[in-house]
Coordinates of C-alpha atoms in Angstrom, one line a residue:
Chain W
M1491 CA -25.1 -25.1 0.5
Q1492 CA -27.6 -24.2 -2.2
L1493 CA -28.9 -20.8 -2.7
K1494 CA -31.5 -19.6 -5.1
S1495 CA -33.0 -16.1 -5.9
T1496 CA -34.7 -14.4 -8.9
Q1497 CA -33.8 -10.9 -7.4
I1498 CA -30.5 -11.1 -9.4
E1499 CA -30.1 -7.3 -10.3
Q1500 CA -30.1 -6.2 -6.4
L1501 CA -27.3 -8.4 -6.0
T1502 CA -25.4 -7.5 -9.0
K1503 CA -25.9 -4.0 -8.4
V1504 CA -24.5 -4.2 -4.8
F1505 CA -21.5 -6.3 -5.7
E1506 CA -20.8 -4.0 -8.7
T1507 CA -20.6 -1.1 -5.8
I1508 CA -18.3 -3.1 -3.7
V1509 CA -16.0 -4.0 -6.5
N1510 CA -15.1 -0.3 -6.9
L1511 CA -13.6 -0.5 -3.3
V1512 CA -12.0 -3.9 -3.5
D1513 CA -10.9 -6.6 -5.8
E1514 CA -11.3 -9.7 -3.5
V1515 CA -13.8 -10.2 -1.0
T1516 CA -14.7 -12.9 1.9
L1517 CA -18.4 -13.7 1.3
K1518 CA -19.6 -15.1 4.6
V1519 CA -22.6 -17.4 4.4
E1520 CA -24.4 -18.1 7.7
P1521 CA -27.6 -19.5 9.0
E1522 CA -29.1 -16.0 9.2
G1523 CA -28.0 -14.9 5.7
I1524 CA -24.9 -13.4 3.7
S1525 CA -22.7 -10.8 4.4
I1526 CA -19.6 -9.1 3.4
R1527 CA -17.2 -6.5 4.9
A1528 CA -14.5 -5.0 3.2
M1529 CA -12.3 -1.8 3.1
D1530 CA -10.3 -0.4 0.1
P1531 CA -6.6 -0.7 0.0
A1532 CA -6.1 2.9 1.0
H1533 CA -8.5 2.4 4.1
V1534 CA -10.7 5.4 3.1
A1535 CA -13.9 3.5 2.8
L1536 CA -15.2 0.6 4.4
V1537 CA -18.4 -1.5 3.1
D1538 CA -20.6 -3.7 5.3
F1539 CA -23.1 -5.6 3.4
E1540 CA -25.8 -8.0 4.9
M1541 CA -28.7 -9.9 3.0
K1542 CA -30.8 -11.9 5.2
K1543 CA -31.9 -15.5 4.2
E1544 CA -35.5 -14.3 3.5
A1545 CA -34.3 -12.3 0.5
F1546 CA -33.6 -15.8 -1.2
D1547 CA -36.0 -18.0 -2.8
E1548 CA -34.3 -21.0 -1.3
Y1549 CA -31.4 -21.0 1.4
K1550 CA -30.1 -24.2 2.3
L1551 CA -27.0 -24.5 4.5
E1552 CA -25.3 -27.2 6.2
E1553 CA -22.6 -25.3 8.1
P1554 CA -21.5 -21.7 7.8
V1555 CA -18.9 -21.0 4.9
E1556 CA -16.4 -18.3 4.1
L1557 CA -15.8 -17.8 0.3
T1558 CA -13.1 -15.5 -0.9
V1559 CA -13.5 -14.5 -4.4
D1560 CA -12.4 -12.4 -7.1
L1561 CA -15.3 -10.1 -7.3
K1562 CA -14.7 -8.6 -10.6
T1563 CA -15.4 -12.2 -12.0
V1564 CA -18.4 -12.6 -9.8
V1565 CA -20.0 -9.5 -11.1
N1566 CA -19.3 -10.3 -14.7
V1567 CA -21.0 -13.8 -14.2
L1568 CA -23.9 -12.1 -12.5
K1569 CA -24.4 -9.9 -15.2
R1570 CA -24.9 -13.1 -17.6
V1571 CA -27.6 -14.6 -15.4
E1572 CA -31.0 -14.8 -16.3
Q1573 CA -34.2 -15.5 -14.6
E1574 CA -33.1 -17.8 -11.7
L1575 CA -29.5 -17.6 -9.8
V1576 CA -28.2 -20.6 -8.1
I1577 CA -25.1 -20.4 -5.9
K1578 CA -23.5 -23.8 -4.6
L1579 CA -20.1 -25.0 -3.7
K1580 CA -18.5 -28.0 -5.7
E1581 CA -18.3 -30.9 -3.4
G1582 CA -14.8 -31.5 -1.9
E1583 CA -13.1 -28.7 -4.1
N1584 CA -12.6 -24.8 -3.6
V1585 CA -15.0 -23.9 -6.2
L1586 CA -17.9 -21.9 -6.2
V1587 CA -20.4 -22.9 -9.0
I1588 CA -22.8 -20.1 -10.2
L1589 CA -25.7 -21.4 -12.2
S1590 CA -28.2 -19.6 -14.3
E1591 CA -31.6 -21.5 -14.8
G1592 CA -34.0 -20.7 -17.3
A1593 CA -34.7 -21.6 -20.9
V1594 CA -30.8 -21.8 -21.4
K1595 CA -29.0 -23.4 -18.5
K1596 CA -25.6 -21.9 -17.8
R1597 CA -22.8 -22.8 -15.5
F1598 CA -20.0 -20.9 -14.2
N1599 CA -17.1 -22.4 -11.9
I1600 CA -15.1 -19.9 -10.1
P1601 CA -12.2 -20.8 -7.9
L1602 CA -12.0 -19.8 -4.6
I1603 CA -8.9 -17.8 -3.3
E1604 CA -7.0 -18.2 -0.2
S1605 CA -8.1 -15.3 2.2
A1606 CA -5.4 -13.1 3.4
E1607 CA -7.3 -10.1 5.3
E1608 CA -8.0 -10.5 9.1
S1609 CA -11.7 -10.0 10.1
L1610 CA -12.6 -6.1 10.0
K1611 CA -14.1 -4.1 12.9
I1612 CA -16.6 -1.2 12.2
P1613 CA -15.4 2.3 13.4
G1614 CA -16.7 3.1 16.8
I1615 CA -18.2 6.7 16.3
E1616 CA -21.0 8.2 18.1
F1617 CA -22.7 10.6 15.7
E1618 CA -25.0 13.5 16.9
T1619 CA -26.1 14.4 13.5
V1620 CA -28.4 11.7 11.6
V1621 CA -30.4 12.6 8.3
E1622 CA -32.7 10.2 6.7
L1623 CA -33.8 11.0 3.1
D1624 CA -34.9 9.3 -0.1
S1625 CA -32.0 7.6 -1.7
S1626 CA -32.7 9.4 -5.2
L1627 CA -32.2 12.8 -3.3
F1628 CA -28.8 11.8 -2.2
K1629 CA -27.9 10.6 -5.4
N1630 CA -28.9 13.6 -7.2
A1631 CA -27.3 15.7 -4.6
I1632 CA -23.8 13.9 -5.4
A1633 CA -24.5 13.9 -9.1
D1634 CA -25.0 18.0 -9.1
T1635 CA -21.8 18.3 -6.8
S1636 CA -19.6 16.3 -8.8
I1637 CA -20.2 18.5 -12.0
I1638 CA -18.0 21.1 -10.2
G1639 CA -15.6 19.7 -8.0
D1640 CA -13.4 16.6 -6.9
Y1641 CA -14.7 16.7 -3.2
A1642 CA -18.0 17.7 -1.4
T1643 CA -18.5 19.4 1.8
V1644 CA -21.5 18.0 3.3
K1645 CA -23.2 19.9 6.3
V1646 CA -26.2 20.2 8.5
E1647 CA -26.9 23.9 9.5
G1648 CA -30.2 24.9 11.1
D1649 CA -32.8 23.0 9.7
A1650 CA -31.4 21.9 6.4
L1651 CA -28.8 19.4 4.9
F1652 CA -26.2 21.0 2.3
F1653 CA -24.0 19.4 -0.1
S1654 CA -21.7 21.9 -1.6
S1655 CA -18.5 21.8 -3.9
K1656 CA -16.3 24.3 -5.8
S1657 CA -13.2 24.6 -8.2
D1658 CA -11.6 27.8 -9.2
E1659 CA -14.7 30.2 -9.4
N1660 CA -17.3 27.6 -9.9
V1661 CA -19.5 26.9 -7.0
V1662 CA -22.4 24.6 -6.4
E1663 CA -24.6 24.3 -3.2
I1664 CA -27.7 21.8 -2.8
R1665 CA -30.0 22.5 -0.3
I1666 CA -32.4 19.8 1.3
D1667 CA -34.9 21.2 4.0
K1668 CA -35.7 19.2 7.1
E1669 CA -39.4 18.9 5.8
N1670 CA -38.1 17.1 2.8
C1671 CA -36.2 14.6 4.8
I1672 CA -37.7 11.4 6.4
S1673 CA -36.1 12.0 9.9
F1674 CA -33.6 14.8 11.1
K1675 CA -31.7 14.6 14.2
K1676 CA -30.0 18.1 14.2
N1677 CA -26.7 19.2 15.5
D1678 CA -24.6 21.2 13.3
A1679 CA -21.8 19.1 11.4
K1680 CA -19.7 19.7 8.9
S1681 CA -17.1 17.4 6.7
H1682 CA -15.4 17.1 3.6
F1683 CA -15.3 14.1 1.4
S1684 CA -14.2 12.6 -2.1
L1685 CA -16.8 12.8 -4.6
E1686 CA -14.9 9.8 -6.5
Y1687 CA -15.9 7.7 -3.3
L1688 CA -19.5 9.4 -3.0
K1689 CA -20.2 8.8 -6.6
D1690 CA -19.7 5.1 -6.3
M1691 CA -21.6 4.6 -3.2
A1692 CA -24.4 6.9 -4.6
K1693 CA -24.9 4.2 -7.1
V1694 CA -26.7 2.0 -4.6
A1695 CA -29.6 4.7 -4.9
D1696 CA -30.6 2.6 -8.3
I1697 CA -31.5 -0.4 -6.3
K1698 CA -35.2 -0.3 -6.0
T1699 CA -35.4 -1.9 -2.5
L1700 CA -33.0 0.5 -1.0
N1701 CA -34.9 3.7 -1.5
K1702 CA -33.8 5.2 2.0
A1703 CA -30.3 6.6 2.7
K1704 CA -29.4 7.4 6.2
L1705 CA -26.7 9.9 6.7
S1706 CA -24.7 10.2 10.1
L1707 CA -22.3 12.9 10.2
G1708 CA -20.1 14.9 12.6
N1709 CA -17.3 17.8 12.3
D1710 CA -14.2 16.4 10.3
L1711 CA -15.5 12.9 11.1
P1712 CA -16.0 10.0 8.6
L1713 CA -19.5 9.5 6.9
R1714 CA -21.8 6.9 7.9
L1715 CA -24.0 6.2 5.1
E1716 CA -26.6 3.5 5.3
F1717 CA -29.0 2.2 2.8
E1718 CA -31.6 -0.3 4.3
G1719 CA -34.3 -2.5 2.8
D1720 CA -36.6 -5.3 4.0
Y1721 CA -33.7 -7.9 3.9
T1722 CA -30.7 -5.9 2.7
R1723 CA -28.5 -3.5 4.4
L1724 CA -25.6 -1.7 3.0
L1725 CA -23.5 0.4 5.1
F1726 CA -20.6 2.6 4.3
F1727 CA -18.1 4.6 6.3
L1728 CA -15.9 7.1 4.3
A1729 CA -12.9 8.9 5.7
P1730 CA -13.0 12.6 5.4
R1731 CA -10.8 14.9 3.6
V1732 CA -8.9 17.9 5.1
E1733 CA -10.4 21.0 3.7
A1734 CA -8.4 22.1 0.8
D1735 CA -7.9 25.8 1.6
Chain D
M108 CA 24.2 -6.2 0.7
G109 CA 21.8 -7.0 3.8
V110 CA 20.9 -10.5 5.1
Q111 CA 20.0 -13.3 2.4
L112 CA 16.8 -14.9 3.3
T113 CA 15.8 -15.6 -0.4
G114 CA 14.3 -18.8 -0.6
L115 CA 13.0 -19.0 3.1
L116 CA 10.7 -15.7 3.0
E117 CA 8.7 -15.6 -0.3
P118 CA 7.6 -11.8 -0.9
K119 CA 4.0 -11.5 -2.2
K120 CA 3.4 -9.6 -5.3
I121 CA 1.4 -6.5 -4.7
D122 CA 0.0 -3.7 -6.9
F123 CA 0.4 -0.2 -6.4
K124 CA -3.3 0.3 -5.7
T125 CA -2.6 -1.7 -2.3
L126 CA -0.1 1.1 -1.3
S127 CA -2.2 3.9 -2.3
G128 CA -2.7 6.6 0.5
K129 CA -0.1 5.0 2.7
R130 CA 3.0 6.5 4.1
I131 CA 6.3 4.6 3.1
A132 CA 9.7 4.9 5.0
V133 CA 12.3 4.5 2.6
D134 CA 15.6 3.5 3.2
A135 CA 17.4 6.2 1.6
Y136 CA 21.0 4.7 1.0
N137 CA 19.2 1.7 -0.5
A138 CA 17.3 3.6 -3.0
L139 CA 20.3 5.9 -3.9
Y140 CA 22.3 2.9 -4.6
Q141 CA 19.7 1.5 -6.7
F142 CA 19.2 4.5 -8.8
L143 CA 22.9 5.1 -9.1
S144 CA 23.5 1.7 -10.4
I145 CA 20.4 1.5 -12.7
I146 CA 20.4 4.9 -14.1
R147 CA 23.5 4.9 -16.3
Q148 CA 24.7 6.1 -19.8
P149 CA 25.5 3.5 -22.3
T150 CA 29.1 3.4 -21.3
G151 CA 28.3 2.5 -17.7
E152 CA 28.9 6.0 -16.7
P153 CA 26.6 7.7 -14.3
L154 CA 24.7 10.7 -15.5
M155 CA 26.5 13.7 -14.9
D156 CA 26.1 17.5 -15.3
R157 CA 28.5 19.7 -17.1
R158 CA 31.1 20.0 -14.3
G159 CA 31.1 16.4 -13.7
N160 CA 28.8 16.1 -10.7
V161 CA 27.0 12.8 -10.5
T162 CA 23.2 13.3 -11.2
S163 CA 21.9 9.7 -11.5
H164 CA 20.5 9.7 -8.0
L165 CA 18.7 13.2 -8.3
S166 CA 17.1 11.9 -11.6
G167 CA 16.0 8.7 -9.8
L168 CA 14.5 10.8 -6.8
L169 CA 12.5 13.3 -9.1
Y170 CA 10.8 10.6 -11.6
R171 CA 10.5 7.8 -9.2
N172 CA 9.0 9.8 -6.4
A173 CA 6.5 11.6 -8.9
N174 CA 5.6 8.0 -9.9
L175 CA 5.0 7.0 -6.2
L176 CA 3.1 10.1 -5.3
E177 CA 1.1 9.9 -8.3
H178 CA -0.1 6.5 -7.2
G179 CA -0.9 8.3 -4.0
I180 CA 1.9 6.8 -2.1
L181 CA 3.5 9.2 0.4
P182 CA 7.3 8.3 0.5
A183 CA 9.6 9.7 3.6
Y184 CA 13.5 9.1 3.4
V185 CA 15.5 7.8 6.2
F186 CA 19.1 8.3 6.0
D187 CA 21.7 6.5 7.8
G188 CA 23.5 7.7 10.8
K189 CA 26.7 6.4 12.4
P190 CA 27.1 2.9 11.7
P191 CA 27.8 0.2 14.6
S192 CA 31.4 -0.3 15.2
F193 CA 31.2 -3.8 14.0
K194 CA 30.2 -2.9 10.7
K195 CA 33.6 -1.3 10.1
S196 CA 35.1 -4.4 8.4
V197 CA 32.2 -4.7 6.0
V198 CA 32.3 -1.1 5.2
E199 CA 36.1 -1.5 4.3
G200 CA 35.5 -4.8 2.2
R201 CA 33.0 -3.0 0.4
I202 CA 35.5 -0.1 -0.7
E203 CA 38.0 -2.9 -1.7
V204 CA 35.3 -4.5 -3.9
R205 CA 34.3 -0.9 -5.2
K206 CA 37.9 -0.3 -6.2
K207 CA 38.4 -3.4 -8.1
S208 CA 35.1 -2.8 -10.1
E209 CA 36.2 0.4 -11.0
E210 CA 39.6 -1.1 -12.4
K211 CA 37.7 -3.6 -14.3
W212 CA 35.3 -1.1 -15.5
K213 CA 38.1 0.9 -17.1
E214 CA 39.7 -2.1 -18.5
A215 CA 36.4 -3.2 -20.1
L216 CA 35.9 0.5 -21.4
A217 CA 39.5 0.4 -22.8
R218 CA 38.9 -3.1 -24.7
G219 CA 35.5 -1.6 -26.0
D220 CA 33.5 -4.3 -24.2
M221 CA 30.5 -2.1 -23.3
E222 CA 28.4 -5.1 -21.8
E223 CA 31.2 -5.8 -19.3
A224 CA 31.8 -2.3 -18.7
R225 CA 28.3 -1.7 -17.7
V226 CA 28.3 -4.5 -15.2
Y227 CA 31.5 -3.3 -13.5
A228 CA 30.3 0.1 -13.4
Q229 CA 27.3 -0.9 -11.5
G230 CA 29.8 -2.2 -8.9
A231 CA 31.9 1.1 -8.5
S232 CA 28.7 3.1 -7.7
K233 CA 29.6 5.1 -4.6
I234 CA 27.8 7.7 -2.8
T235 CA 29.8 10.7 -1.9
G236 CA 29.2 13.5 0.5
S237 CA 28.3 16.1 -2.2
M238 CA 25.8 13.4 -3.5
L239 CA 24.0 13.0 -0.3
E240 CA 23.7 16.8 0.2
D241 CA 22.2 17.2 -3.2
A242 CA 19.9 14.4 -2.5
K243 CA 18.5 15.9 0.9
K244 CA 18.2 19.3 -0.8
L245 CA 16.2 17.9 -3.6
L246 CA 13.9 16.1 -1.2
G247 CA 13.4 19.3 0.7
L248 CA 12.6 21.3 -2.4
M249 CA 10.1 18.6 -3.5
G250 CA 8.6 18.6 -0.3
I251 CA 9.2 15.3 0.7
P252 CA 10.2 14.8 4.6
V253 CA 14.0 13.5 5.4
V254 CA 14.6 11.5 8.6
Q255 CA 18.3 11.4 10.0
A256 CA 18.6 8.0 12.0
P257 CA 20.8 7.9 14.8
S258 CA 22.5 4.7 13.4
E259 CA 21.0 2.5 10.8
G260 CA 18.4 3.8 8.5
E261 CA 16.5 0.6 8.4
A262 CA 16.3 0.2 12.2
Q263 CA 14.6 3.8 12.3
A264 CA 12.3 3.0 9.4
A265 CA 11.5 -0.2 11.1
H266 CA 10.9 1.9 14.5
M267 CA 8.7 4.5 12.5
T268 CA 6.6 1.7 11.1
L269 CA 6.3 0.1 14.7
E270 CA 5.1 3.5 15.9
N271 CA 2.3 3.5 13.2
S272 CA 3.9 6.6 11.6
V273 CA 4.3 5.1 8.4
W274 CA 2.7 1.8 7.0
A275 CA 5.8 0.1 5.9
T276 CA 9.4 0.3 5.2
A277 CA 10.7 0.1 1.7
S278 CA 14.4 -1.3 1.0
Q279 CA 15.6 -4.2 -1.2
D280 CA 17.3 -5.8 1.8
Y281 CA 15.2 -7.7 4.3
D282 CA 17.1 -6.2 7.4
S283 CA 14.2 -4.0 8.5
L284 CA 12.3 -7.1 9.2
L285 CA 15.1 -7.8 11.8
F286 CA 14.8 -4.3 13.2
G287 CA 11.2 -5.2 13.8
A288 CA 9.4 -3.8 10.8
P289 CA 5.8 -5.5 10.6
R290 CA 5.6 -4.7 6.9
L291 CA 8.5 -4.3 4.1
V292 CA 7.9 -3.3 0.6
R293 CA 10.4 -4.1 -2.0
N294 CA 11.1 -2.7 -5.7
I295 CA 8.8 0.4 -5.2
T296 CA 11.6 2.6 -6.6
I297 CA 12.7 0.3 -9.4
T298 CA 9.6 -1.1 -10.9
G299 CA 9.5 -1.5 -14.7
K300 CA 11.5 -3.5 -17.1
R301 CA 15.3 -4.1 -16.0
K302 CA 17.8 -5.7 -18.1
L303 CA 19.6 -8.5 -16.6
P304 CA 23.2 -8.3 -16.3
R305 CA 25.5 -9.7 -19.1
K306 CA 22.2 -11.2 -20.8
N307 CA 19.9 -9.8 -23.3
I308 CA 17.0 -10.5 -21.3
Y309 CA 14.5 -7.9 -19.7
V310 CA 12.3 -8.8 -16.7
T311 CA 9.6 -6.9 -15.3
I312 CA 9.9 -5.9 -11.6
A313 CA 6.8 -5.3 -9.7
P314 CA 6.3 -4.2 -5.9
E315 CA 6.5 -6.8 -3.5
L316 CA 5.3 -7.0 0.2
L317 CA 6.8 -9.0 3.1
D318 CA 5.2 -9.0 6.5
T319 CA 5.2 -10.4 9.9
T320 CA 2.3 -13.0 8.7
M321 CA 5.1 -14.7 6.9
L322 CA 7.2 -15.3 10.1
T323 CA 4.0 -16.7 11.7
S324 CA 3.5 -19.2 9.2
L325 CA 7.2 -20.0 9.4
N326 CA 6.6 -20.4 13.3
L327 CA 9.4 -17.8 13.7
T328 CA 9.7 -15.1 16.5
R329 CA 11.5 -12.0 15.6
K330 CA 14.5 -13.0 17.7
Q331 CA 14.7 -16.2 16.1
L332 CA 14.6 -14.6 12.7
V333 CA 17.6 -12.5 13.8
D334 CA 19.3 -15.6 15.1
L335 CA 18.7 -17.2 11.9
S336 CA 19.9 -14.4 9.7
I337 CA 23.2 -14.2 12.0
L338 CA 23.8 -18.0 11.2
V339 CA 23.2 -17.1 7.4
G340 CA 25.3 -13.7 7.5
T341 CA 24.3 -10.2 8.1
D342 CA 25.7 -6.9 7.2
Y343 CA 27.8 -7.3 10.5
N344 CA 29.1 -10.7 9.8
P345 CA 28.9 -11.6 6.2
K346 CA 30.1 -14.8 6.3
G347 CA 27.7 -16.4 8.8
V348 CA 28.4 -19.7 10.0
S349 CA 30.1 -21.7 7.3
G350 CA 28.0 -24.4 6.1
L351 CA 24.7 -23.0 7.0
G352 CA 22.2 -21.5 4.3
P353 CA 18.9 -20.3 4.9
K354 CA 17.1 -23.6 4.9
K355 CA 19.5 -25.6 7.1
A356 CA 19.9 -22.7 9.8
Y357 CA 16.2 -22.5 9.7
K358 CA 16.0 -26.1 10.6
L359 CA 18.5 -25.6 13.3
I360 CA 16.6 -22.5 15.0
I361 CA 13.3 -24.3 14.8
E362 CA 15.0 -27.4 16.5
K363 CA 17.0 -25.7 19.1
G364 CA 15.0 -22.4 19.5
G365 CA 17.8 -20.1 19.2
I366 CA 21.7 -19.8 18.8
A367 CA 22.2 -19.9 22.4
Q368 CA 20.6 -23.0 23.1
A369 CA 22.4 -24.6 19.9
I370 CA 25.7 -23.6 21.3
K371 CA 24.7 -24.8 24.9
E372 CA 23.9 -28.5 23.2
G373 CA 27.1 -28.4 21.3
V374 CA 25.3 -28.5 17.9
L375 CA 27.1 -25.0 17.2
E376 CA 30.5 -24.1 18.0
S377 CA 30.6 -20.9 20.4
F378 CA 31.1 -17.4 18.6
D379 CA 30.5 -13.9 19.3
Y380 CA 27.0 -13.2 18.2
E381 CA 25.4 -11.4 21.3
G382 CA 26.5 -8.0 20.2
I383 CA 25.0 -8.4 17.0
E384 CA 21.9 -10.0 18.3
R385 CA 21.3 -7.1 20.7
F386 CA 21.9 -4.5 17.9
F387 CA 19.1 -6.1 15.7
L388 CA 16.6 -6.3 18.7
E389 CA 17.3 -3.0 20.1
P390 CA 19.0 -0.8 17.8
P391 CA 19.5 3.3 18.5
V392 CA 16.5 4.9 17.2
T393 CA 15.0 8.4 17.6
D394 CA 11.4 9.7 18.0
D395 CA 12.8 13.1 16.9
Y396 CA 11.4 13.2 13.6
K397 CA 8.6 15.0 11.9
L398 CA 6.6 13.7 8.7
D399 CA 5.0 16.9 6.7
W400 CA 4.5 16.4 3.2
H401 CA 4.8 19.9 1.4
L402 CA 3.9 21.3 -1.8
P403 CA 7.1 21.2 -3.9
D404 CA 9.1 24.5 -4.1
E405 CA 8.6 24.5 -8.0
A406 CA 10.8 27.5 -8.8
G407 CA 13.6 26.2 -6.4
T408 CA 13.5 22.7 -7.8
V409 CA 14.0 24.1 -11.4
D410 CA 16.8 26.5 -10.3
F411 CA 18.7 23.6 -8.7
L412 CA 18.1 20.9 -11.3
C413 CA 18.1 23.0 -14.2
G414 CA 20.1 25.7 -13.4
E415 CA 22.8 23.8 -11.6
R416 CA 22.3 20.3 -12.7
D417 CA 21.4 20.7 -16.4
F418 CA 18.3 18.8 -16.2
S419 CA 15.8 19.6 -18.9
P420 CA 13.2 22.3 -17.6
E421 CA 10.3 20.6 -19.6
R422 CA 10.6 17.3 -18.0
V423 CA 11.3 18.6 -14.6
K424 CA 8.4 20.9 -14.6
N425 CA 6.1 17.7 -15.8
A426 CA 7.6 15.7 -12.9
L427 CA 6.8 18.6 -10.6
E428 CA 3.3 18.6 -11.7
R429 CA 2.9 14.9 -10.8
V430 CA 4.6 15.5 -7.5
K431 CA 2.1 18.6 -6.5
S432 CA -1.0 16.6 -7.4
G433 CA 0.2 13.6 -5.6
I434 CA 1.1 15.6 -2.3
E435 CA -2.2 17.5 -2.5
K436 CA -4.1 14.6 -2.8
G437 CA -2.1 12.2 -0.6
R438 CA -2.3 14.8 2.5
S439 CA -5.6 15.8 2.2
Q440 CA -7.3 12.5 2.5
F441 CA -7.6 11.0 6.3
S442 CA -7.8 7.1 6.3
L443 CA -10.3 5.1 8.5
D444 CA -7.8 3.9 10.7
T445 CA -7.9 6.8 13.2
W446 CA -11.6 5.7 14.1
F447 CA -11.3 2.1 14.9

């Protein structure tokens, strides 16, 4: 196996988001691309990440492999990679090799961990409310609401999407009208979510290629949040909170 | 007490983070005994109020639960009901041991040997009816659910885990695995630094997890685990079958498949085990329980602990703050498990 990429920033940012949820992940490397599916220990959030082989400059694979790693270490290593990233496996050993090619050549060996998690399914929910918007609008709405409270109420009412939060006497409401969204499949929906999780998820908006956010909502249902780029897809499910009052 | 399976089942060290957002059915007697034997004065005497009521267990319940809740863990306490008739001799044996420990404790105190005194004082721990009442009262005031088991608490906790009402049982003993619990966590009420008896050595105790994947990797079914445990010795037949430790018993069960077959083939002398086996496999349990975590009755807790049991108001209020925010957080967040 040998994977090469010069789009290091994107991969690093995606992994940085996932590391907020889980310490260990299993990276699947398959003929069509790489993927990660993981859930945080409290089972509040699930992440499903796919990057197609076309996103890589070189994608050489003899047979599909599953690599379980300490993600924190991988993120720290990726941050030190310059110019070109090369990922391969050490022959006959359970070691992942990450190379940084450029003027200075760096080599990191990271031991693989025995995987404990059984494979995860995706929640099977039919959503009747789906709103697509610029991911920067979503990110800003989360940033605005987290100034005030610990959780956000996300709702679709009439022809607008609302984010709101409150604590004591402080209230914030963000309204994004249908005209400012990319698509808007409406049906009134309202759920509450922890901003601690939403803030981490919103960081994905910084990845240039993932500029669209698709929110699927229901009444007291999980949030399905999808970011999609040309060869990359990052999908989150976030369990709702019970309304505090 | 409980079945001795150390060396065979290797618990996995875990982080409190792994348990965050999860409901845990705690074996109440087990936890109370832990509190009572660990939380002691330098002389080995338990903590007491001015009127001589023991308060070690209340101190444990307050601060340890505050700690669990702060980590987002929701504990429910399961209390033992009537023990099975064949446990009687074990219970009597324990009373005997306790009496001896109490004598030795007093002797050591008279000699001024504090180290020995502490060791024997732990063995002399006993939970009285009024201590149980205090424990249940405090849990109620703190907003933590109390479940009354018809028989063994660990069996009821295992049942609740099987029913998905909780994620795991919590006990220092392995018995809930025999009762069918898919997951058992240990050490969650005693984490931290602990002094080893008679030695000036401190060890750090971290939470541990045992689950059914461990049985699978040993190629054991639950019934085989029960049979294996009966050979090694359980609460109901403490001596087990002489000459059989966990490793030898495991080999026998793997080779023969179970006690019945081993007896039939003459490898094992016939003995009375069916009653115990059946009890582990089909223990009396109830579906009559409710797991609701309420915000603590702060004034009531302060009245009880500070007014009646001489706790420091400042420390109690502090712990209650942690209890309150933990329960608020824990009960307000759903997990995704409902939607798979």
